[in-house]
PDB file of C-alpha atoms in Angstrom:
ATOM      1  CA  MET C  74       0.000   0.000   0.000  1.00  0.00           C
ATOM      2  CA  GLN C  75       1.346   3.400  -1.034  1.00  0.00           C
ATOM      3  CA  SER C  76       0.836   6.768   0.661  1.00  0.00           C
ATOM      4  CA  ILE C  77       0.805  10.035  -1.272  1.00  0.00           C
ATOM      5  CA  GLU C  78       0.182  13.713  -0.747  1.00  0.00           C
ATOM      6  CA  LEU C  79      -2.235  15.410  -3.123  1.00  0.00           C
ATOM      7  CA  LYS C  80      -1.724  18.876  -4.533  1.00  0.00           C
ATOM      8  CA  ALA C  81      -3.924  21.500  -2.917  1.00  0.00           C
ATOM      9  CA  SER C  82      -7.033  22.416  -4.886  1.00  0.00           C
ATOM     10  CA  GLU C  83      -9.149  24.530  -2.590  1.00  0.00           C
ATOM     11  CA  LEU C  84     -12.352  25.610  -4.312  1.00  0.00           C
ATOM     12  CA  ASP C  85     -14.360  28.734  -3.681  1.00  0.00           C
ATOM     13  CA  PHE C  86     -17.811  28.548  -2.094  1.00  0.00           C
ATOM     14  CA  ARG C  87     -19.790  28.470  -5.329  1.00  0.00           C
ATOM     15  CA  SER C  88     -17.570  25.744  -6.762  1.00  0.00           C
ATOM     16  CA  LYS C  89     -18.044  23.578  -3.677  1.00  0.00           C
ATOM     17  CA  GLU C  90     -21.791  24.082  -3.936  1.00  0.00           C
ATOM     18  CA  ALA C  91     -21.667  23.037  -7.594  1.00  0.00           C
ATOM     19  CA  PHE C  92     -20.100  19.720  -6.694  1.00  0.00           C
ATOM     20  CA  LYS C  93     -22.566  19.235  -3.859  1.00  0.00           C
ATOM     21  CA  THR C  94     -25.339  19.712  -6.425  1.00  0.00           C
ATOM     22  CA  LEU C  95     -23.735  17.232  -8.816  1.00  0.00           C
ATOM     23  CA  ARG C  96     -23.281  14.764  -5.976  1.00  0.00           C
ATOM     24  CA  ALA C  97     -26.907  15.155  -4.891  1.00  0.00           C
ATOM     25  CA  ASN C  98     -28.144  14.624  -8.443  1.00  0.00           C
ATOM     26  CA  ILE C  99     -26.210  11.346  -8.612  1.00  0.00           C
ATOM     27  CA  GLU C 100     -27.657  10.240  -5.283  1.00  0.00           C
ATOM     28  CA  PHE C 101     -31.192  11.019  -6.464  1.00  0.00           C
ATOM     29  CA  SER C 102     -30.582   8.790  -9.479  1.00  0.00           C
ATOM     30  CA  GLY C 103     -31.013   5.805  -7.174  1.00  0.00           C
ATOM     31  CA  ASP C 104     -29.496   4.069  -4.183  1.00  0.00           C
ATOM     32  CA  ASP C 105     -27.977   1.438  -6.465  1.00  0.00           C
ATOM     33  CA  ILE C 106     -25.496   3.922  -7.961  1.00  0.00           C
ATOM     34  CA  LYS C 107     -22.126   3.083  -6.448  1.00  0.00           C
ATOM     35  CA  VAL C 108     -19.655   2.881  -9.352  1.00  0.00           C
ATOM     36  CA  VAL C 109     -19.646   5.831 -11.761  1.00  0.00           C
ATOM     37  CA  CYS C 110     -17.368   6.478 -14.729  1.00  0.00           C
ATOM     38  CA  LEU C 111     -16.749   9.867 -16.324  1.00  0.00           C
ATOM     39  CA  THR C 112     -15.988  10.436 -19.980  1.00  0.00           C
ATOM     40  CA  SER C 113     -16.042  13.170 -22.585  1.00  0.00           C
ATOM     41  CA  CYS C 114     -16.178  13.471 -26.347  1.00  0.00           C
ATOM     42  CA  THR C 115     -12.650  14.812 -26.845  1.00  0.00           C
ATOM     43  CA  PRO C 116      -9.535  15.500 -24.723  1.00  0.00           C
ATOM     44  CA  ASN C 117      -9.173  18.670 -22.624  1.00  0.00           C
ATOM     45  CA  GLU C 118     -12.844  19.111 -21.736  1.00  0.00           C
ATOM     46  CA  GLY C 119     -12.065  19.033 -17.993  1.00  0.00           C
ATOM     47  CA  LYS C 120     -13.213  15.472 -17.303  1.00  0.00           C
ATOM     48  CA  SER C 121     -10.321  14.389 -15.073  1.00  0.00           C
ATOM     49  CA  ASN C 122     -10.478  17.438 -12.817  1.00  0.00           C
ATOM     50  CA  ILE C 123     -14.210  16.997 -12.392  1.00  0.00           C
ATOM     51  CA  ALA C 124     -13.724  13.323 -11.491  1.00  0.00           C
ATOM     52  CA  PHE C 125     -11.110  14.333  -8.913  1.00  0.00           C
ATOM     53  CA  GLU C 126     -13.207  17.067  -7.312  1.00  0.00           C
ATOM     54  CA  LEU C 127     -16.340  14.908  -7.324  1.00  0.00           C
ATOM     55  CA  ALA C 128     -14.456  12.182  -5.465  1.00  0.00           C
ATOM     56  CA  LYS C 129     -13.208  14.769  -2.955  1.00  0.00           C
ATOM     57  CA  SER C 130     -16.741  16.048  -2.488  1.00  0.00           C
ATOM     58  CA  TYR C 131     -17.979  12.574  -1.570  1.00  0.00           C
ATOM     59  CA  ALA C 132     -15.028  12.097   0.799  1.00  0.00           C
ATOM     60  CA  GLN C 133     -15.710  15.409   2.521  1.00  0.00           C
ATOM     61  CA  MET C 134     -19.271  14.324   3.308  1.00  0.00           C
ATOM     62  CA  GLY C 135     -17.892  11.245   5.083  1.00  0.00           C
ATOM     63  CA  LYS C 136     -18.189   8.669   2.306  1.00  0.00           C
ATOM     64  CA  LYS C 137     -15.308   6.260   1.798  1.00  0.00           C
ATOM     65  CA  VAL C 138     -14.259   6.877  -1.808  1.00  0.00           C
ATOM     66  CA  LEU C 139     -11.937   5.269  -4.327  1.00  0.00           C
ATOM     67  CA  LEU C 140     -10.885   7.284  -7.381  1.00  0.00           C
ATOM     68  CA  VAL C 141      -9.571   5.087 -10.203  1.00  0.00           C
ATOM     69  CA  ASP C 142      -7.521   6.648 -13.003  1.00  0.00           C
ATOM     70  CA  ALA C 143      -8.449   4.338 -15.883  1.00  0.00           C
ATOM     71  CA  ASP C 144      -7.023   6.566 -18.601  1.00  0.00           C
ATOM     72  CA  LEU C 145      -4.182   4.186 -19.348  1.00  0.00           C
ATOM     73  CA  ARG C 146      -3.206   5.985 -22.550  1.00  0.00           C
ATOM     74  CA  LYS C 147      -2.718   9.599 -21.480  1.00  0.00           C
ATOM     75  CA  SER C 148      -3.325  10.171 -17.799  1.00  0.00           C
ATOM     76  CA  VAL C 149      -3.421  13.723 -16.449  1.00  0.00           C
ATOM     77  CA  MET C 150      -4.051  12.683 -12.839  1.00  0.00           C
ATOM     78  CA  ARG C 151      -0.380  11.881 -12.226  1.00  0.00           C
ATOM     79  CA  GLN C 152       0.809  15.362 -13.218  1.00  0.00           C
ATOM     80  CA  ARG C 153      -2.014  17.473 -11.843  1.00  0.00           C
ATOM     81  CA  HIS C 154      -3.082  15.933  -8.579  1.00  0.00           C
ATOM     82  CA  LYS C 155      -0.190  14.330  -6.730  1.00  0.00           C
ATOM     83  CA  LYS C 156       3.157  15.173  -5.228  1.00  0.00           C
ATOM     84  CA  GLY C 157       6.014  12.719  -5.537  1.00  0.00           C
ATOM     85  CA  LYS C 158       6.137   9.379  -7.324  1.00  0.00           C
ATOM     86  CA  VAL C 159       3.723   6.472  -7.404  1.00  0.00           C
ATOM     87  CA  ARG C 160       5.510   3.157  -7.816  1.00  0.00           C
ATOM     88  CA  LEU C 161       2.592   0.946  -8.894  1.00  0.00           C
ATOM     89  CA  GLY C 162      -0.678   1.671 -10.650  1.00  0.00           C
ATOM     90  CA  LEU C 163      -3.681   0.208 -12.435  1.00  0.00           C
ATOM     91  CA  SER C 164      -1.749  -1.198 -15.383  1.00  0.00           C
ATOM     92  CA  ASN C 165       0.607  -3.022 -12.980  1.00  0.00           C
ATOM     93  CA  TYR C 166      -2.407  -4.607 -11.319  1.00  0.00           C
ATOM     94  CA  LEU C 167      -4.083  -5.554 -14.609  1.00  0.00           C
ATOM     95  CA  VAL C 168      -1.043  -7.476 -15.851  1.00  0.00           C
ATOM     96  CA  GLY C 169      -0.687  -9.304 -12.543  1.00  0.00           C
ATOM     97  CA  LYS C 170       2.389  -7.436 -11.300  1.00  0.00           C
ATOM     98  CA  ALA C 171       0.649  -5.883  -8.291  1.00  0.00           C
ATOM     99  CA  THR C 172      -2.181  -6.692  -5.897  1.00  0.00           C
ATOM    100  CA  PHE C 173      -5.123  -4.405  -5.254  1.00  0.00           C
ATOM    101  CA  GLU C 174      -3.520  -3.246  -2.014  1.00  0.00           C
ATOM    102  CA  GLU C 175      -0.148  -2.589  -3.669  1.00  0.00           C
ATOM    103  CA  ALA C 176      -1.697  -0.499  -6.466  1.00  0.00           C
ATOM    104  CA  MET C 177      -3.880   1.538  -4.103  1.00  0.00           C
ATOM    105  CA  CYS C 178      -2.688   4.842  -2.668  1.00  0.00           C
ATOM    106  CA  LEU C 179      -3.727   6.269   0.686  1.00  0.00           C
ATOM    107  CA  THR C 180      -4.067  10.023   0.207  1.00  0.00           C
ATOM    108  CA  ASP C 181      -3.881  12.865   2.690  1.00  0.00           C
ATOM    109  CA  VAL C 182      -7.549  13.596   1.973  1.00  0.00           C
ATOM    110  CA  ARG C 183      -9.582  11.862   4.645  1.00  0.00           C
ATOM    111  CA  ASN C 184     -11.757   9.003   3.309  1.00  0.00           C
ATOM    112  CA  MET C 185     -10.276   9.198  -0.203  1.00  0.00           C
ATOM    113  CA  ASP C 186      -8.004   6.592  -1.778  1.00  0.00           C
ATOM    114  CA  MET C 187      -6.705   6.532  -5.351  1.00  0.00           C
ATOM    115  CA  ILE C 188      -5.386   4.130  -7.949  1.00  0.00           C
ATOM    116  CA  PHE C 189      -3.297   5.898 -10.589  1.00  0.00           C
ATOM    117  CA  SER C 190      -2.997   4.619 -14.141  1.00  0.00           C
ATOM    118  CA  GLY C 191       0.565   3.270 -13.991  1.00  0.00           C
ATOM    119  CA  PRO C 192       2.881   2.681 -16.969  1.00  0.00           C
ATOM    120  CA  VAL C 193       1.302   2.987 -20.422  1.00  0.00           C
ATOM    121  CA  PRO C 194       0.551  -0.546 -21.740  1.00  0.00           C
ATOM    122  CA  PRO C 195       0.405  -1.550 -25.428  1.00  0.00           C
ATOM    123  CA  ASN C 196      -3.170  -2.888 -25.114  1.00  0.00           C
ATOM    124  CA  PRO C 197      -5.286  -0.664 -22.813  1.00  0.00           C
ATOM    125  CA  SER C 198      -8.722  -1.756 -24.045  1.00  0.00           C
ATOM    126  CA  GLU C 199      -7.923  -5.447 -23.648  1.00  0.00           C
ATOM    127  CA  LEU C 200      -6.575  -4.925 -20.137  1.00  0.00           C
ATOM    128  CA  LEU C 201      -9.616  -2.923 -19.023  1.00  0.00           C
ATOM    129  CA  GLY C 202     -11.906  -5.655 -20.307  1.00  0.00           C
ATOM    130  CA  ASN C 203     -10.156  -8.508 -18.561  1.00  0.00           C
ATOM    131  CA  ALA C 204     -11.167 -10.475 -15.486  1.00  0.00           C
ATOM    132  CA  ARG C 205      -8.734  -8.631 -13.218  1.00  0.00           C
ATOM    133  CA  PHE C 206     -10.416  -5.272 -13.824  1.00  0.00           C
ATOM    134  CA  LYS C 207     -13.796  -6.852 -13.112  1.00  0.00           C
ATOM    135  CA  LYS C 208     -12.371  -8.272  -9.876  1.00  0.00           C
ATOM    136  CA  LEU C 209     -10.953  -4.861  -8.929  1.00  0.00           C
ATOM    137  CA  ILE C 210     -14.394  -3.286  -9.250  1.00  0.00           C
ATOM    138  CA  GLU C 211     -15.991  -6.107  -7.266  1.00  0.00           C
ATOM    139  CA  ASP C 212     -13.443  -5.666  -4.469  1.00  0.00           C
ATOM    140  CA  ALA C 213     -13.888  -1.873  -4.541  1.00  0.00           C
ATOM    141  CA  ARG C 214     -17.667  -2.240  -4.199  1.00  0.00           C
ATOM    142  CA  ALA C 215     -17.138  -4.236  -1.025  1.00  0.00           C
ATOM    143  CA  MET C 216     -14.617  -1.804   0.474  1.00  0.00           C
ATOM    144  CA  TYR C 217     -15.917   1.640  -0.516  1.00  0.00           C
ATOM    145  CA  ASP C 218     -19.129   3.652  -0.426  1.00  0.00           C
ATOM    146  CA  MET C 219     -18.426   5.222  -3.823  1.00  0.00           C
ATOM    147  CA  VAL C 220     -16.090   4.431  -6.726  1.00  0.00           C
ATOM    148  CA  ILE C 221     -15.332   7.143  -9.302  1.00  0.00           C
ATOM    149  CA  ILE C 222     -13.567   6.058 -12.507  1.00  0.00           C
ATOM    150  CA  ASP C 223     -11.894   8.531 -14.844  1.00  0.00           C
ATOM    151  CA  THR C 224     -11.840   7.117 -18.393  1.00  0.00           C
ATOM    152  CA  PRO C 225     -10.494   8.385 -21.740  1.00  0.00           C
ATOM    153  CA  PRO C 226     -12.663  10.432 -24.128  1.00  0.00           C
ATOM    154  CA  LEU C 227     -15.098   8.063 -25.838  1.00  0.00           C
ATOM    155  CA  GLY C 228     -14.835  10.073 -29.031  1.00  0.00           C
ATOM    156  CA  SER C 229     -11.177   9.060 -29.292  1.00  0.00           C
ATOM    157  CA  VAL C 230     -10.969   5.446 -28.063  1.00  0.00           C
ATOM    158  CA  ILE C 231     -13.377   2.702 -26.949  1.00  0.00           C
ATOM    159  CA  ASP C 232     -11.936   2.240 -23.446  1.00  0.00           C
ATOM    160  CA  THR C 233     -14.922   3.904 -21.745  1.00  0.00           C
ATOM    161  CA  ALA C 234     -17.351   1.541 -23.452  1.00  0.00           C
ATOM    162  CA  VAL C 235     -15.307  -1.355 -22.064  1.00  0.00           C
ATOM    163  CA  VAL C 236     -15.156   0.073 -18.523  1.00  0.00           C
ATOM    164  CA  SER C 237     -18.823   1.102 -18.454  1.00  0.00           C
ATOM    165  CA  LYS C 238     -19.918  -2.539 -18.502  1.00  0.00           C
ATOM    166  CA  PHE C 239     -18.760  -2.769 -14.888  1.00  0.00           C
ATOM    167  CA  CYS C 240     -20.338   0.542 -13.784  1.00  0.00           C
ATOM    168  CA  ASP C 241     -23.753   1.556 -12.439  1.00  0.00           C
ATOM    169  CA  GLY C 242     -23.796   4.774 -14.425  1.00  0.00           C
ATOM    170  CA  ALA C 243     -21.817   7.229 -16.517  1.00  0.00           C
ATOM    171  CA  LEU C 244     -21.425  11.003 -16.606  1.00  0.00           C
ATOM    172  CA  PHE C 245     -20.622  12.984 -19.731  1.00  0.00           C
ATOM    173  CA  VAL C 246     -18.420  16.067 -19.454  1.00  0.00           C
ATOM    174  CA  ILE C 247     -18.989  18.378 -22.427  1.00  0.00           C
ATOM    175  CA  GLU C 248     -17.153  21.616 -23.129  1.00  0.00           C
ATOM    176  CA  SER C 249     -19.591  24.415 -23.823  1.00  0.00           C
ATOM    177  CA  GLY C 250     -19.373  25.787 -27.359  1.00  0.00           C
ATOM    178  CA  ALA C 251     -16.811  23.204 -28.484  1.00  0.00           C
ATOM    179  CA  ILE C 252     -18.856  20.050 -29.037  1.00  0.00           C
ATOM    180  CA  SER C 253     -21.670  19.838 -31.573  1.00  0.00           C
ATOM    181  CA  TYR C 254     -25.032  18.319 -30.739  1.00  0.00           C
ATOM    182  CA  HIS C 255     -24.610  15.645 -33.399  1.00  0.00           C
ATOM    183  CA  PHE C 256     -21.167  14.616 -32.121  1.00  0.00           C
ATOM    184  CA  ALA C 257     -22.404  14.405 -28.534  1.00  0.00           C
ATOM    185  CA  LYS C 258     -25.426  12.387 -29.699  1.00  0.00           C
ATOM    186  CA  LYS C 259     -23.137   9.975 -31.559  1.00  0.00           C
ATOM    187  CA  ILE C 260     -20.984   9.438 -28.456  1.00  0.00           C
ATOM    188  CA  LYS C 261     -24.106   8.909 -26.327  1.00  0.00           C
ATOM    189  CA  GLU C 262     -25.278   6.229 -28.747  1.00  0.00           C
ATOM    190  CA  GLN C 263     -21.907   4.481 -28.506  1.00  0.00           C
ATOM    191  CA  LEU C 264     -22.217   4.335 -24.733  1.00  0.00           C
ATOM    192  CA  ALA C 265     -25.861   3.245 -24.895  1.00  0.00           C
ATOM    193  CA  VAL C 266     -24.806   0.091 -26.743  1.00  0.00           C
ATOM    194  CA  THR C 267     -23.134  -1.112 -23.534  1.00  0.00           C
ATOM    195  CA  GLU C 268     -26.446  -0.619 -21.684  1.00  0.00           C
ATOM    196  CA  CYS C 269     -24.690   1.522 -19.081  1.00  0.00           C
ATOM    197  CA  ARG C 270     -27.068   4.037 -17.536  1.00  0.00           C
ATOM    198  CA  ILE C 271     -26.250   7.618 -18.507  1.00  0.00           C
ATOM    199  CA  LEU C 272     -26.783   9.687 -15.370  1.00  0.00           C
ATOM    200  CA  GLY C 273     -26.401  13.094 -16.985  1.00  0.00           C
ATOM    201  CA  VAL C 274     -24.128  15.715 -18.490  1.00  0.00           C
ATOM    202  CA  VAL C 275     -21.781  18.238 -16.877  1.00  0.00           C
ATOM    203  CA  LEU C 276     -21.543  21.334 -19.078  1.00  0.00           C
ATOM    204  CA  ASN C 277     -18.015  22.659 -18.627  1.00  0.00           C
ATOM    205  CA  LYS C 278     -16.112  25.855 -19.519  1.00  0.00           C
ATOM    206  CA  VAL C 279     -19.278  27.908 -19.774  1.00  0.00           C
ATOM    207  CA  GLU C 280     -18.782  31.582 -20.640  1.00  0.00           C
ATOM    208  CA  MET C 281     -19.915  33.330 -17.464  1.00  0.00           C
ATOM    209  CA  ASN C 282     -20.374  36.702 -19.119  1.00  0.00           C
ATOM    210  CA  SER C 283     -22.548  35.359 -21.910  1.00  0.00           C
ATOM    211  CA  GLY C 284     -25.880  37.062 -22.347  1.00  0.00           C
ATOM    212  CA  LYS C 285     -27.488  33.760 -23.246  1.00  0.00           C
ATOM    213  CA  ALA C 286     -29.870  32.214 -20.763  1.00  0.00           C
ATOM    214  CA  TYR C 287     -27.809  29.100 -20.162  1.00  0.00           C
ATOM    215  CA  GLY C 288     -24.745  31.225 -19.456  1.00  0.00           C
ATOM    216  CA  LYS C 289     -26.585  33.112 -16.760  1.00  0.00           C
ATOM    217  CA  TYR C 290     -28.025  29.930 -15.278  1.00  0.00           C
ATOM    218  CA  TYR C 291     -24.722  28.098 -15.026  1.00  0.00           C
ATOM    219  CA  GLY C 292     -22.985  31.280 -13.952  1.00  0.00           C
ATOM    220  CA  LYS C 293     -25.284  31.360 -10.950  1.00  0.00           C
ATOM    221  CA  TYR C 294     -24.834  27.741  -9.923  1.00  0.00           C
ATOM    222  CA  TYR C 295     -21.387  26.767 -11.136  1.00  0.00           C
ATOM    223  CA  GLY C 296     -19.339  29.881 -10.522  1.00  0.00           C
ATOM    224  CA  ASN C 297     -15.830  30.551 -11.736  1.00  0.00           C
ATOM    225  CA  TYR C 298     -14.826  26.904 -11.471  1.00  0.00           C
ATOM    226  CA  TYR C 299     -16.673  26.216 -14.711  1.00  0.00           C
ATOM    227  CA  GLY C 300     -15.563  29.415 -16.411  1.00  0.00           C
ATOM    228  CA  LYS C 301     -13.913  29.664 -19.813  1.00  0.00           C
ATOM    229  CA  ASP C 302     -10.372  29.370 -18.396  1.00  0.00           C
ATOM    230  CA  TYR C 303     -10.984  26.101 -16.580  1.00  0.00           C
ATOM    231  CA  LYS C 304      -9.077  23.120 -18.032  1.00  0.00           C
TER     232      LYS C 304
END
């Protein structure tokens, strides 16, 4: 078992309230929602940061949370959210070179543990679809109140469709003004094939100063955290 220190990411009041709202909406989706994956249409829509802050929000309310970085191809969690090195990660576990306990990291955030992606493997989709990943999720269900899984953009690779088979629901993160309706609809249809329940959409990087109605609405509830400069 590894221990790590996470980089500070203190949010302002409105941002914290936004994640409380997102958390509450997930809870109202049903008491059977315990494992949730997050995806997006393309890279750089803010998916990984939202997964991280959502996991923290659950931990801060007293839930025991595991955040799994399942973006085995191009993880941003390792650079953005931790200090120091992580010796073993998800890919080590999936190829049988580490146990669940060895791949897991105890963080300095109370109630929140993490599994980072690990070294980049040559066959991410195959690894995520194997029996060891299924076993990891089964073990996590028994040990944690909530499991949040960060997956690659579904518009780029099929990894999310593979992971979603083991999840109770999925969240889409969509960058405002960057993703067309037809593209988002196509990605939704890809995920629907797996029969994973789509819990909803997080509209990200909304222009707060926009005169449009949706800009004012999200400006009120999501604050600067979802502003145009957020990555």
